[in-house]
mmCIF file of C-alpha atoms in Angstrom:
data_model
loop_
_atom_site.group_PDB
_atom_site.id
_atom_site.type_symbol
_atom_site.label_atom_id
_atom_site.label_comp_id
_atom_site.label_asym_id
_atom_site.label_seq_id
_atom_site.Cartn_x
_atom_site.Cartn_y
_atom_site.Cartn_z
ATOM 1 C CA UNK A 218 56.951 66.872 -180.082
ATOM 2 C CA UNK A 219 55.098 70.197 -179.071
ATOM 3 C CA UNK A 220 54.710 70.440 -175.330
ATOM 4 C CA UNK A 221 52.318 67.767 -174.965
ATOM 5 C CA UNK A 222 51.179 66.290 -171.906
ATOM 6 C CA UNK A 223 50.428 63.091 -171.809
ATOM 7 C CA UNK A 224 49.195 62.321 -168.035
ATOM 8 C CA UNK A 225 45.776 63.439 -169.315
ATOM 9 C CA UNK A 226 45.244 61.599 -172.366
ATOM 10 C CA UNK A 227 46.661 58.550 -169.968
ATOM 11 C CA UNK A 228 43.929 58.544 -167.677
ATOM 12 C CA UNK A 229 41.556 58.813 -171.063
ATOM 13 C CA UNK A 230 42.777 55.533 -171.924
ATOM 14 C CA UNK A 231 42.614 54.179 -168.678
ATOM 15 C CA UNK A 232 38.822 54.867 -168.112
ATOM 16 C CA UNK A 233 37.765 54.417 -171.768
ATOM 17 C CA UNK A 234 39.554 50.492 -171.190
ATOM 18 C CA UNK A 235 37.081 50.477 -167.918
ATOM 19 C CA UNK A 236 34.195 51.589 -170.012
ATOM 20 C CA UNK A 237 34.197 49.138 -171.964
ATOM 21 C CA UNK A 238 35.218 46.024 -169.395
ATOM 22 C CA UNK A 239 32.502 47.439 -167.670
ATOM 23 C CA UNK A 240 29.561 47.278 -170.336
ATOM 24 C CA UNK A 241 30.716 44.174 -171.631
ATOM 25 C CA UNK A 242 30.066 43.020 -167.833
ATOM 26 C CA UNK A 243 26.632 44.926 -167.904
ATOM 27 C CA UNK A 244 25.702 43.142 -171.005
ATOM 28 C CA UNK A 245 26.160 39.435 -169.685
ATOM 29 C CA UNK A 246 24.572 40.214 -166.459
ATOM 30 C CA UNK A 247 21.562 41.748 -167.402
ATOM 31 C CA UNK A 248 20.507 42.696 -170.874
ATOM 32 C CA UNK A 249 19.197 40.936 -173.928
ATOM 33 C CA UNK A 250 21.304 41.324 -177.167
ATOM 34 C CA UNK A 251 18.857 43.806 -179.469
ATOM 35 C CA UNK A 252 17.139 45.780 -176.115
ATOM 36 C CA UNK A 253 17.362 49.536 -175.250
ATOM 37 C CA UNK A 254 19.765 48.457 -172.314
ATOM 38 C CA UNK A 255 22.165 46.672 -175.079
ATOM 39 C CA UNK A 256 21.900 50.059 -177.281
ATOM 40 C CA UNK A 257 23.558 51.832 -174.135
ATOM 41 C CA UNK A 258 25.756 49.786 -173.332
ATOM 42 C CA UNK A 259 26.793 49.222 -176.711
ATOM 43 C CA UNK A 260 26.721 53.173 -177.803
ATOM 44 C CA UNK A 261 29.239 53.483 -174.673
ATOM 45 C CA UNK A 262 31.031 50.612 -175.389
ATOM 46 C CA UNK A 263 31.514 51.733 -178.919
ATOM 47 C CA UNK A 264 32.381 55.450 -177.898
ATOM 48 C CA UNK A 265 35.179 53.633 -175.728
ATOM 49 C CA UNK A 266 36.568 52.069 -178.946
ATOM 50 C CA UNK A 267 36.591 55.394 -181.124
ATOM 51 C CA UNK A 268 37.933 57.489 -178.702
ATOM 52 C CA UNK A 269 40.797 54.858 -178.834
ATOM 53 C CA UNK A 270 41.438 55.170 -182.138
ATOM 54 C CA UNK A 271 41.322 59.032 -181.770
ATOM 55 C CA UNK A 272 44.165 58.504 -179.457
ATOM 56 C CA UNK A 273 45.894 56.131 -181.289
ATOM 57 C CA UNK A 274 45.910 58.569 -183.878
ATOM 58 C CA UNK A 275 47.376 61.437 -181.287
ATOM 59 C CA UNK A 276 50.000 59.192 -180.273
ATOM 60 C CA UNK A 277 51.135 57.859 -183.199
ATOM 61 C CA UNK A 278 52.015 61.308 -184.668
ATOM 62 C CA UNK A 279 53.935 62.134 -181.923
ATOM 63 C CA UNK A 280 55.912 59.427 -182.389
ATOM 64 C CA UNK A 281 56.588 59.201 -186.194
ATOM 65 C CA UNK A 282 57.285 63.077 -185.565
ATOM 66 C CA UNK A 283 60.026 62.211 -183.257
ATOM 67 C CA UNK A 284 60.963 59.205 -185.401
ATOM 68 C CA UNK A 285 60.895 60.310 -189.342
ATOM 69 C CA UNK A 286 63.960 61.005 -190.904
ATOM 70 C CA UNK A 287 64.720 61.921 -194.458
ATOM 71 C CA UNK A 288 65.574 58.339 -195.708
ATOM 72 C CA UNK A 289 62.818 56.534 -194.611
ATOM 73 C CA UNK A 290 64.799 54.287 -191.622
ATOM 74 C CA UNK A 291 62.247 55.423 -189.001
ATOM 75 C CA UNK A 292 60.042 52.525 -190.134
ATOM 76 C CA UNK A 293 62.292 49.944 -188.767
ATOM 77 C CA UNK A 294 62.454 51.631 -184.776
ATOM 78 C CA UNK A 295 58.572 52.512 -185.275
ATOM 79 C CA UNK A 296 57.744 48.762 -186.309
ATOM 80 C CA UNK A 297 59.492 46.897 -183.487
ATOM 81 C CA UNK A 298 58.306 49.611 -181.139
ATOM 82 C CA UNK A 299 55.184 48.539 -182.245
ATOM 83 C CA UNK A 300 55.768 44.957 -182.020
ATOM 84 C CA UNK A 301 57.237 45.083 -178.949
ATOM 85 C CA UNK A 302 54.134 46.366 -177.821
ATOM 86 C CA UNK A 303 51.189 45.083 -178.992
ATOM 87 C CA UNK A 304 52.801 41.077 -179.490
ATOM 88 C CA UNK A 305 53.367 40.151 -175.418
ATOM 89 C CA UNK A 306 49.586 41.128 -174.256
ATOM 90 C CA UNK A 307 48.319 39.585 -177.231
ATOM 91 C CA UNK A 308 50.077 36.550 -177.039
ATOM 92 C CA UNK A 309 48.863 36.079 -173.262
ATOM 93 C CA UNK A 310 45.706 36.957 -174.241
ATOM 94 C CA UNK A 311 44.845 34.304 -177.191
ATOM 95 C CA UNK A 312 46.557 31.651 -174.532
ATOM 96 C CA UNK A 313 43.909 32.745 -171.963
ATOM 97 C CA UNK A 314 41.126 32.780 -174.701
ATOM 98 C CA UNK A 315 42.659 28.799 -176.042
ATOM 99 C CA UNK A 316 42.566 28.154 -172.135
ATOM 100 C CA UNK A 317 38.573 28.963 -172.058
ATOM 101 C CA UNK A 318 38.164 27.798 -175.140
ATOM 102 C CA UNK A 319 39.795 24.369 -173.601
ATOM 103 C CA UNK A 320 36.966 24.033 -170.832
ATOM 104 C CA UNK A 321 33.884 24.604 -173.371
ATOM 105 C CA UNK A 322 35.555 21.489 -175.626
ATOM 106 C CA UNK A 323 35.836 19.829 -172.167
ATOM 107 C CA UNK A 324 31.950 20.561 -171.300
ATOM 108 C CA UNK A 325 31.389 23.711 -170.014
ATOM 109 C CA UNK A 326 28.851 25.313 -172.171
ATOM 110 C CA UNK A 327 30.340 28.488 -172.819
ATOM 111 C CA UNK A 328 28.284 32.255 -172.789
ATOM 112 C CA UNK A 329 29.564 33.841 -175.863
ATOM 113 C CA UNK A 330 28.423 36.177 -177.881
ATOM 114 C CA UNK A 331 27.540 34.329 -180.956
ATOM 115 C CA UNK A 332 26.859 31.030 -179.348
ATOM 116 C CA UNK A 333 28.581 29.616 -182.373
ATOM 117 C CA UNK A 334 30.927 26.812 -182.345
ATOM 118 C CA UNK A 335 34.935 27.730 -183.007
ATOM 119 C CA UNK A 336 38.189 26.048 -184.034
ATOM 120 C CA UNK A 337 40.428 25.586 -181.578
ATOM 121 C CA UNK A 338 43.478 24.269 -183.931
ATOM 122 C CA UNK A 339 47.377 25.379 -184.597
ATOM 123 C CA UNK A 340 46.495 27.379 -187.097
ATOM 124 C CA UNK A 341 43.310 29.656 -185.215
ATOM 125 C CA UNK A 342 46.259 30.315 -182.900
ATOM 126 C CA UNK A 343 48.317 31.604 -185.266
ATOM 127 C CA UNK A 344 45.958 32.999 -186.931
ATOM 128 C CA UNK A 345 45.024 35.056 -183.194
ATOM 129 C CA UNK A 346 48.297 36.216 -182.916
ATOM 130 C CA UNK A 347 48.808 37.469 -186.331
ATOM 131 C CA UNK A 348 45.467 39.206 -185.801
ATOM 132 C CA UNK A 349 44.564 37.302 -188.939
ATOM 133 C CA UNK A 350 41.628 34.966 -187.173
ATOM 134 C CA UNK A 351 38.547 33.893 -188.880
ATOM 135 C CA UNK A 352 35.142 34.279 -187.677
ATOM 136 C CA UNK A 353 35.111 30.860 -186.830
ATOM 137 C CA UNK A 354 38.248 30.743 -184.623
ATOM 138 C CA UNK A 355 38.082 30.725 -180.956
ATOM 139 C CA UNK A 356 39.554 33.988 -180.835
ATOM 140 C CA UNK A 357 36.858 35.692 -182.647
ATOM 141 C CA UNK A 358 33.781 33.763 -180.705
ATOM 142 C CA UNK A 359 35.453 34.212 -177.460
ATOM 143 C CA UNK A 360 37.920 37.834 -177.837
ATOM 144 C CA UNK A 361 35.254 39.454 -180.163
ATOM 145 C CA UNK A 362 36.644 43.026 -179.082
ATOM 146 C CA UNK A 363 40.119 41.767 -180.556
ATOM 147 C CA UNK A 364 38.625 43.262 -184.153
ATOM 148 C CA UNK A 365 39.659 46.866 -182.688
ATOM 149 C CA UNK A 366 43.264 45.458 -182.339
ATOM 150 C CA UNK A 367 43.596 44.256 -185.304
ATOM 151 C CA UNK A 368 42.423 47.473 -186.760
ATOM 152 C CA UNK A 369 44.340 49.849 -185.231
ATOM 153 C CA UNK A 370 47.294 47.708 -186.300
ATOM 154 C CA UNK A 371 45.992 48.511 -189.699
ATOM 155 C CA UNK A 372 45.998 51.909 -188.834
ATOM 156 C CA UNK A 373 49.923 51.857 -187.315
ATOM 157 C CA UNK A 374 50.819 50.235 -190.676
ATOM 158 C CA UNK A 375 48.925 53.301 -192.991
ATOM 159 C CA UNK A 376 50.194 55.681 -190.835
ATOM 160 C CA UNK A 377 53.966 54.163 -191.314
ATOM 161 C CA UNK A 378 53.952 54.290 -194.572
ATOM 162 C CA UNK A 379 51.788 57.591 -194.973
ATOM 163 C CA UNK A 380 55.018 59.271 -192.866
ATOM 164 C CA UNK A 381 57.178 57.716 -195.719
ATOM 165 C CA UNK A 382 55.300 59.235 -198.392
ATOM 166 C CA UNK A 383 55.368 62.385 -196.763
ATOM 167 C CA UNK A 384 59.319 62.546 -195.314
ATOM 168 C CA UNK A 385 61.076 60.179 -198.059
ATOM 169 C CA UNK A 386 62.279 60.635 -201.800
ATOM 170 C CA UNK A 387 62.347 59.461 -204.963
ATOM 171 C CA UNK A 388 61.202 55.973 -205.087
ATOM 172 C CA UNK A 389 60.782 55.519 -201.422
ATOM 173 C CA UNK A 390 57.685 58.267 -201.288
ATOM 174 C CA UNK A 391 56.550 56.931 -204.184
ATOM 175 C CA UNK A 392 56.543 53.282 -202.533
ATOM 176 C CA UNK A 393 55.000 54.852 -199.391
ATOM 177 C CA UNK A 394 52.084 56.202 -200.965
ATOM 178 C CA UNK A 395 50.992 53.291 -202.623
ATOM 179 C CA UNK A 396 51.747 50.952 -199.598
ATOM 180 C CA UNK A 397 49.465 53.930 -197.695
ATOM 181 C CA UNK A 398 46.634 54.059 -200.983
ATOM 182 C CA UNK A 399 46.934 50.205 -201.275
ATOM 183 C CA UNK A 400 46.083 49.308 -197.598
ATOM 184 C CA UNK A 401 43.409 52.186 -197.688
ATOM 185 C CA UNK A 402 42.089 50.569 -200.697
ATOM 186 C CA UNK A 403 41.814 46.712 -200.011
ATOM 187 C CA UNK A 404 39.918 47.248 -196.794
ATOM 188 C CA UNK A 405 37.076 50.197 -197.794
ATOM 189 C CA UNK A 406 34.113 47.861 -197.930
ATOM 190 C CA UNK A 407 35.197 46.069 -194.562
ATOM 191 C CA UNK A 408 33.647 46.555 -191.391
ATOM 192 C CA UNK A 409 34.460 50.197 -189.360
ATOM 193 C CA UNK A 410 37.468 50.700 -191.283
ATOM 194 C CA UNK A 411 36.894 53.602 -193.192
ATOM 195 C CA UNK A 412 35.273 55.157 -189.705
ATOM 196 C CA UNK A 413 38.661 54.376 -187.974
ATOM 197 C CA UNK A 414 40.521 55.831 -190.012
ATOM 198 C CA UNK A 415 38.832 58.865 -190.082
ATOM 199 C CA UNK A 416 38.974 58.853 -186.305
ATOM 200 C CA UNK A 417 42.726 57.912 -186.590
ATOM 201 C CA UNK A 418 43.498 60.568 -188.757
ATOM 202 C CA UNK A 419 41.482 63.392 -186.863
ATOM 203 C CA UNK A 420 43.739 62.449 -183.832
ATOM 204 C CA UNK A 421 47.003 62.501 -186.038
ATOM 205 C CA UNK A 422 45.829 65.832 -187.404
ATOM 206 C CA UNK A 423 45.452 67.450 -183.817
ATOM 207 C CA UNK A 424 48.533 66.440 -182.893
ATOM 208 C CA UNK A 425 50.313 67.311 -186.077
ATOM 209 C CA UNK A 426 48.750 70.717 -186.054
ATOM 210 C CA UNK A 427 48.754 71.167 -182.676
ATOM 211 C CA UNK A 428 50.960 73.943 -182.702
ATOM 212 C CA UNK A 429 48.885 75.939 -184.725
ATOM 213 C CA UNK A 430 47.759 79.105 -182.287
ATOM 214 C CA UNK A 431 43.977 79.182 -183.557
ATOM 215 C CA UNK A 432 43.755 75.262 -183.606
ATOM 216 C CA UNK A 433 44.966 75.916 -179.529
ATOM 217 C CA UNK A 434 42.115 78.826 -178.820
ATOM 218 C CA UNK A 435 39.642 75.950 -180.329
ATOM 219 C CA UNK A 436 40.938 73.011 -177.941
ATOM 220 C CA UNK A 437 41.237 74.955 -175.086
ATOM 221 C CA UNK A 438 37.957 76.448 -175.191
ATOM 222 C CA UNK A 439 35.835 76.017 -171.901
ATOM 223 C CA UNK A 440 32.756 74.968 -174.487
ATOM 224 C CA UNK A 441 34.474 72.293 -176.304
ATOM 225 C CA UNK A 442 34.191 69.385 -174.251
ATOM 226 C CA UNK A 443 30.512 69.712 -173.582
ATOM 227 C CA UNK A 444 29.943 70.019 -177.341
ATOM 228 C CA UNK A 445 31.637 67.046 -177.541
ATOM 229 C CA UNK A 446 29.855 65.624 -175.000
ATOM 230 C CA UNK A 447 26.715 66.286 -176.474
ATOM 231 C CA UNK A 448 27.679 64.948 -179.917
ATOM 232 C CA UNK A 449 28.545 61.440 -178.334
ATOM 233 C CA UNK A 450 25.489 61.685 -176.285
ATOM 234 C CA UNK A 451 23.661 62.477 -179.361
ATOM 235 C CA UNK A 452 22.607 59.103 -180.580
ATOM 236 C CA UNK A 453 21.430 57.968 -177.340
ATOM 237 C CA UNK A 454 17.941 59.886 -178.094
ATOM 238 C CA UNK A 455 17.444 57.239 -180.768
ATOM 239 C CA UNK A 456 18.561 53.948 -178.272
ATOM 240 C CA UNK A 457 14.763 52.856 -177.892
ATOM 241 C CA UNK A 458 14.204 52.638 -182.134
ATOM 242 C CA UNK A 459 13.552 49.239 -183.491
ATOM 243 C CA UNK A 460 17.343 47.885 -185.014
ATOM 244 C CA UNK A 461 19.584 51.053 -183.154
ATOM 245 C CA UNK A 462 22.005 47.923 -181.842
ATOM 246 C CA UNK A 463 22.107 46.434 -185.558
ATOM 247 C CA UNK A 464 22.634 50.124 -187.129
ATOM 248 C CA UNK A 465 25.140 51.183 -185.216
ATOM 249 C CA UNK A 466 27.198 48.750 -187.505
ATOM 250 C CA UNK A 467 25.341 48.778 -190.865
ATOM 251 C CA UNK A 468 23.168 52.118 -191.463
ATOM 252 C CA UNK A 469 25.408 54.551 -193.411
ATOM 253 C CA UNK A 470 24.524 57.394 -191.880
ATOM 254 C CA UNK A 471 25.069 56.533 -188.394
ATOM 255 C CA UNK A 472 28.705 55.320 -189.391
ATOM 256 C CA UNK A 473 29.297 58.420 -190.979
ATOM 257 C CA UNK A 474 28.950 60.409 -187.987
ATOM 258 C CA UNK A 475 30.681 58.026 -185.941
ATOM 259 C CA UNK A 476 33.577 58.923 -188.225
ATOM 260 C CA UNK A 477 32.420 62.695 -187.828
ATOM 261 C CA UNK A 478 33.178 62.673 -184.228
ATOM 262 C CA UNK A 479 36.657 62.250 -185.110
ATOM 263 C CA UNK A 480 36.908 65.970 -185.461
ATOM 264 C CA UNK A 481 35.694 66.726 -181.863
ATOM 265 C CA UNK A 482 37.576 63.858 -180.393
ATOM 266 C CA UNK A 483 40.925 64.930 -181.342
ATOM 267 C CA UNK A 484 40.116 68.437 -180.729
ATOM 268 C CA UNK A 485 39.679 67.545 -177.165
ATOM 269 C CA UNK A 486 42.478 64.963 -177.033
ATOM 270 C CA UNK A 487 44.344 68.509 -177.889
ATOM 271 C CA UNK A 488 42.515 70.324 -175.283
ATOM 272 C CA UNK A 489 43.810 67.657 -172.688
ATOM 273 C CA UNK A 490 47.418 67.400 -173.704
ATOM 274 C CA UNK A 491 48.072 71.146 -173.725
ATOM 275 C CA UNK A 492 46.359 72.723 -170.884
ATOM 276 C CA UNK A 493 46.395 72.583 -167.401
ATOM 277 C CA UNK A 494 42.439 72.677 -166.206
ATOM 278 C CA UNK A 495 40.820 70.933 -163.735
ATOM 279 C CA UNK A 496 39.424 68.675 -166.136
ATOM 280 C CA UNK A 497 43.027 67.630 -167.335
ATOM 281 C CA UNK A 498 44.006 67.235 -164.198
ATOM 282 C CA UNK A 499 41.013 65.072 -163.372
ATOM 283 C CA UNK A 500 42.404 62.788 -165.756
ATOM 284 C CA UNK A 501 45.486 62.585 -164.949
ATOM 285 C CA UNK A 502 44.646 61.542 -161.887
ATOM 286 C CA UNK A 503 43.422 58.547 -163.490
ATOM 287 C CA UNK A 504 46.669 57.865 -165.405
ATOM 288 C CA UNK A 505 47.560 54.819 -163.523
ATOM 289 C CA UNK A 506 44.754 52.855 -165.197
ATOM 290 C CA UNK A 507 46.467 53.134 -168.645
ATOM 291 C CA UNK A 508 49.661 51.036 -166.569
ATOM 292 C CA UNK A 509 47.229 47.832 -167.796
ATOM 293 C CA UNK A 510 45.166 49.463 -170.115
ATOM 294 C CA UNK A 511 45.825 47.522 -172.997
ATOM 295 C CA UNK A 512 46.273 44.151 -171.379
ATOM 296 C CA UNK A 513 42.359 44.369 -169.636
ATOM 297 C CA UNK A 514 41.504 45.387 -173.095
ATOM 298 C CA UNK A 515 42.505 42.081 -174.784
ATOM 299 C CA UNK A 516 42.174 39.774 -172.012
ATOM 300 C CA UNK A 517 39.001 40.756 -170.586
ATOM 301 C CA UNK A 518 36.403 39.167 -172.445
ATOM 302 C CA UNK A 519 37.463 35.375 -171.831
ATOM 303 C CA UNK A 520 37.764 36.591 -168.039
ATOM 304 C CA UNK A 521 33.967 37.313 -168.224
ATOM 305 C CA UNK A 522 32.808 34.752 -170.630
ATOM 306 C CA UNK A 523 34.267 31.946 -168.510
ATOM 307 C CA UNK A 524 32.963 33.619 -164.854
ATOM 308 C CA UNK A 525 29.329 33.865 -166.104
ATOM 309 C CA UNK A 526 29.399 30.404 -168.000
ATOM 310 C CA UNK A 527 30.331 28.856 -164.675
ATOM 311 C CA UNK A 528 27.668 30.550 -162.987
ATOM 312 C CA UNK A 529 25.157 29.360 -165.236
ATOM 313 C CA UNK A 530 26.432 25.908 -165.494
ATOM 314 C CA UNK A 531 26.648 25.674 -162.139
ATOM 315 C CA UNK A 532 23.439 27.504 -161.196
ATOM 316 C CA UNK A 533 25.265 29.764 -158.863
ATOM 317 C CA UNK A 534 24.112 33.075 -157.287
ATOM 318 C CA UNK A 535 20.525 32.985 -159.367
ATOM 319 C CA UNK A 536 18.051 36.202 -159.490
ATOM 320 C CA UNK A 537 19.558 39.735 -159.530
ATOM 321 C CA UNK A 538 21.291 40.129 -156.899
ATOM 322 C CA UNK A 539 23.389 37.018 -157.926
ATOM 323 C CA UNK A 540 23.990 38.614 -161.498
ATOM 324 C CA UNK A 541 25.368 41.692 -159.639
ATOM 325 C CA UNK A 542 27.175 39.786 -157.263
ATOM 326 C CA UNK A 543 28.501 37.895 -160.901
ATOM 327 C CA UNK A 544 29.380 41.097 -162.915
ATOM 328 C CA UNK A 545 31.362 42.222 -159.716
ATOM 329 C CA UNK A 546 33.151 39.295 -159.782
ATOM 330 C CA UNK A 547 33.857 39.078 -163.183
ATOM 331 C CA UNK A 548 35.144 42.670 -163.644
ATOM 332 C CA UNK A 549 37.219 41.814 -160.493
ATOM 333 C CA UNK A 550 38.981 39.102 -162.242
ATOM 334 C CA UNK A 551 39.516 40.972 -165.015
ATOM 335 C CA UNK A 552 41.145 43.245 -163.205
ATOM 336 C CA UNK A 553 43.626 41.305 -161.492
ATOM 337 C CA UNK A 554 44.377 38.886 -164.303
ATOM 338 C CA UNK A 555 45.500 41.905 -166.345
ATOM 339 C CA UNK A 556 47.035 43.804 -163.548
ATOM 340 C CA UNK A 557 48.872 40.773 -162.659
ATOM 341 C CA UNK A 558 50.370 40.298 -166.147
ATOM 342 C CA UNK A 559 51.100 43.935 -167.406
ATOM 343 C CA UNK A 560 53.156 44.296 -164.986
ATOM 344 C CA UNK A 561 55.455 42.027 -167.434
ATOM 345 C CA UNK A 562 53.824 42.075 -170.615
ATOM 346 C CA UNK A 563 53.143 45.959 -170.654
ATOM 347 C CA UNK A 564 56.769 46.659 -170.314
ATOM 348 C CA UNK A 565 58.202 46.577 -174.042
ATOM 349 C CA UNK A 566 61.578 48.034 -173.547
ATOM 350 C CA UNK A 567 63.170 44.837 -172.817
ATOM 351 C CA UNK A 568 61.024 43.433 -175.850
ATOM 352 C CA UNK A 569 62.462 45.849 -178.035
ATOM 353 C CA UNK A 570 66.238 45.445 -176.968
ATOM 354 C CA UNK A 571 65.758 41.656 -178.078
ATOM 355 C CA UNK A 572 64.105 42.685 -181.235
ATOM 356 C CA UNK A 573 66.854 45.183 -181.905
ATOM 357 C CA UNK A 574 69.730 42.727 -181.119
ATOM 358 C CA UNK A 575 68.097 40.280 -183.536
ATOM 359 C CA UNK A 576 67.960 42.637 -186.365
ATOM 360 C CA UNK A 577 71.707 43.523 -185.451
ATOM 361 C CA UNK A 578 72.474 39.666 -185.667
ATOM 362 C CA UNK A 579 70.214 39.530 -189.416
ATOM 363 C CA UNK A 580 72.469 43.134 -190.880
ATOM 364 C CA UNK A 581 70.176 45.701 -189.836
ATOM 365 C CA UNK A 582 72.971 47.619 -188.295
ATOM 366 C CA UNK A 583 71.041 51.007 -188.852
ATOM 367 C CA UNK A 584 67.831 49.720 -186.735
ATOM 368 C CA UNK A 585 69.993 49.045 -183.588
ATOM 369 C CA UNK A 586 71.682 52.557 -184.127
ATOM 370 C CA UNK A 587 68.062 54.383 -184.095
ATOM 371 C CA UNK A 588 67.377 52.527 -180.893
ATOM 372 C CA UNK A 589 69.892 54.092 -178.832
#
């Protein structure tokens, strides 16, 4: 849309789906749930998830930009883009998570997060890949970090019809808006939404005003990403205060400036797409990792809930070294299970011809036109 790069913000996603494999792993091995450890971990691991959104936000203007029209047809090419990928990972993913789920029914006592009990039925599948599960579903006890998916979703569906609000006429903007307002609206007093969306839009904004010469000077400034840095870093000072784990997620002030560092996320998601630094390229170099990105993302937590439940069932590799020996293991699998199947699932084009050719077969002639 303006020049952008994209190797850079690539590699971004890459590592920031490693981070978060990684202190999930780090968690199960070794920490307690409320302990300064856990408030690192889960201060990265949370970091991980808003710089995706951030991202999200990046992308997704790019690609409305390139998509929006005057009529309002671009949401029918942006939805089954979407569909086509997001849907296949998921899918695979809830069937590994029903899979694990399968061997705690059958008497494996299984590590999760909650410890709770879950429904395994037709419905909690559907429900998983609708993105529409319950607490109580297997999904949810055994894919917590599925409630990012399911947000940014959210956050695709806004930004859809925020584009037709801002592009259409007459009775489409109108209908846009209040599809945008509504959404907004019904999900305020729900859990991290307002934050993402603030993150989301931050990206959005950097890449819609991207262009703008003074908005450049600011991203490509050599002292942006350690101001950044520091900002993220920030709330680590606090890690060893009594309930840091628990108010990351319910003290209003902390989740205000976790929405606040939208503004310095998407500046350097900016930085990153439109220069050529040593930095940039030092992510790009990392670009392969965002090849499976998304599939490690959704699959990875059954990987290592079932790996350290059959340790401790089985009382292998006790003591330290065995957890370490365990958490390399586990991220191992991880690995492999989701490079194994993006190399399938993580290839949407031939998901969106079928979607496209369906929706020619239904009338909507115009949506296989756009896809050409």
């Amino acid at each position: 849309m303006r020049g952008y790069r994209y190797e850079a913000l690539d590699g971004v996603r890459g590592l920031a789906a490693q981070a978060v494999v990684f202190t999930h792993a780090v968690e199960m091995a070794f920490l307690p749930a409320h302990g300064t450890g856990a408030g690192v971990t889960g201060w990265i691991g949370r970091a991980s998830v808003m710089l995706f959104f951030a991202l999200s936000g990046f992308v997704i203007a790019t690609s409305l930009g390139r998509l929006a029209d005057r009529d309002g047809r671009h949401l029918v090419p942006y939805a089954v883009h979407r569909v086509a990928r997001i849907v296949p990972p998921l899918v695979f993913a809830i069937i590994v998570t029903f899979a694990v789920g399968a061997l705690g029914r059958a008497g494996l006592p299984l590590l999760t997060r909650s410890g709770e009990s879950y429904d395994m039925g037709v419905l909690a599948f559907l429900r998983g890949i609708t993105l529409t599960f319950a607490p109580s579903d297997a999904t949810f006890v055994i894919d917590n970090p599925l409630w990012s998916l399911r947000q940014e979703v959210y956050l695709y569906a806004v930004a859809a019809f925020a584009s037709l609000a801002l592009v259409g006429h007459g009775v489409r903007r109108v209908l846009g808006a209040a599809l945008a307002v509504g959404l907004i609206v019904v999900t305020a007093n729900r859990f991290f939404y307002l934050q993402s969306l603030a993150l989301f839009g931050a990206g959005a904004a950097a890449a819609g005003f991207g262009g703008h010469p003074g908005l450049r000077r600011i991203a490509a400034s050599p002292a942006l990403l350690p101001v950044a840095g520091l900002a993220l870093a920030a709330p680590l000072a606090f890690v060893g205060q009594p309930g840091f784990v628990d108010g990351m997620s319910a003290w209003g002030p902390f989740l205000a400036y976790q929405a606040a560092l939208g503004l310095p996320l998407g500046l350097c998601l900016l930085g990153l797409a439109i220069d050529e630094t040593s930095i940039a390229r030092g992510f790009a170099a990392c670009a392969g990792a965002a090849a499976f990105s998304y599939t490690l993302y959704v699959v990875h937590m059954p990987i290592l809930v079932l790996v350290f439940s059959l340790r401790a069932h089985l009382g292998w590799a006790p003591g330290w070294t065995g957890s370490a020996a365990t958490l390399a293991v586990a991220w191992l699998g991880a690995q492999v299970v989701a490079i194994t199947a993006a190399r399938s699932l993580e290839r949407p084009k031939a998901a969106r011809a079928a979607l496209f050719r369906l929706l020619g077969r239904i009338g909507w002639t115009g949506a296989l036109s756009r896809s050409a």
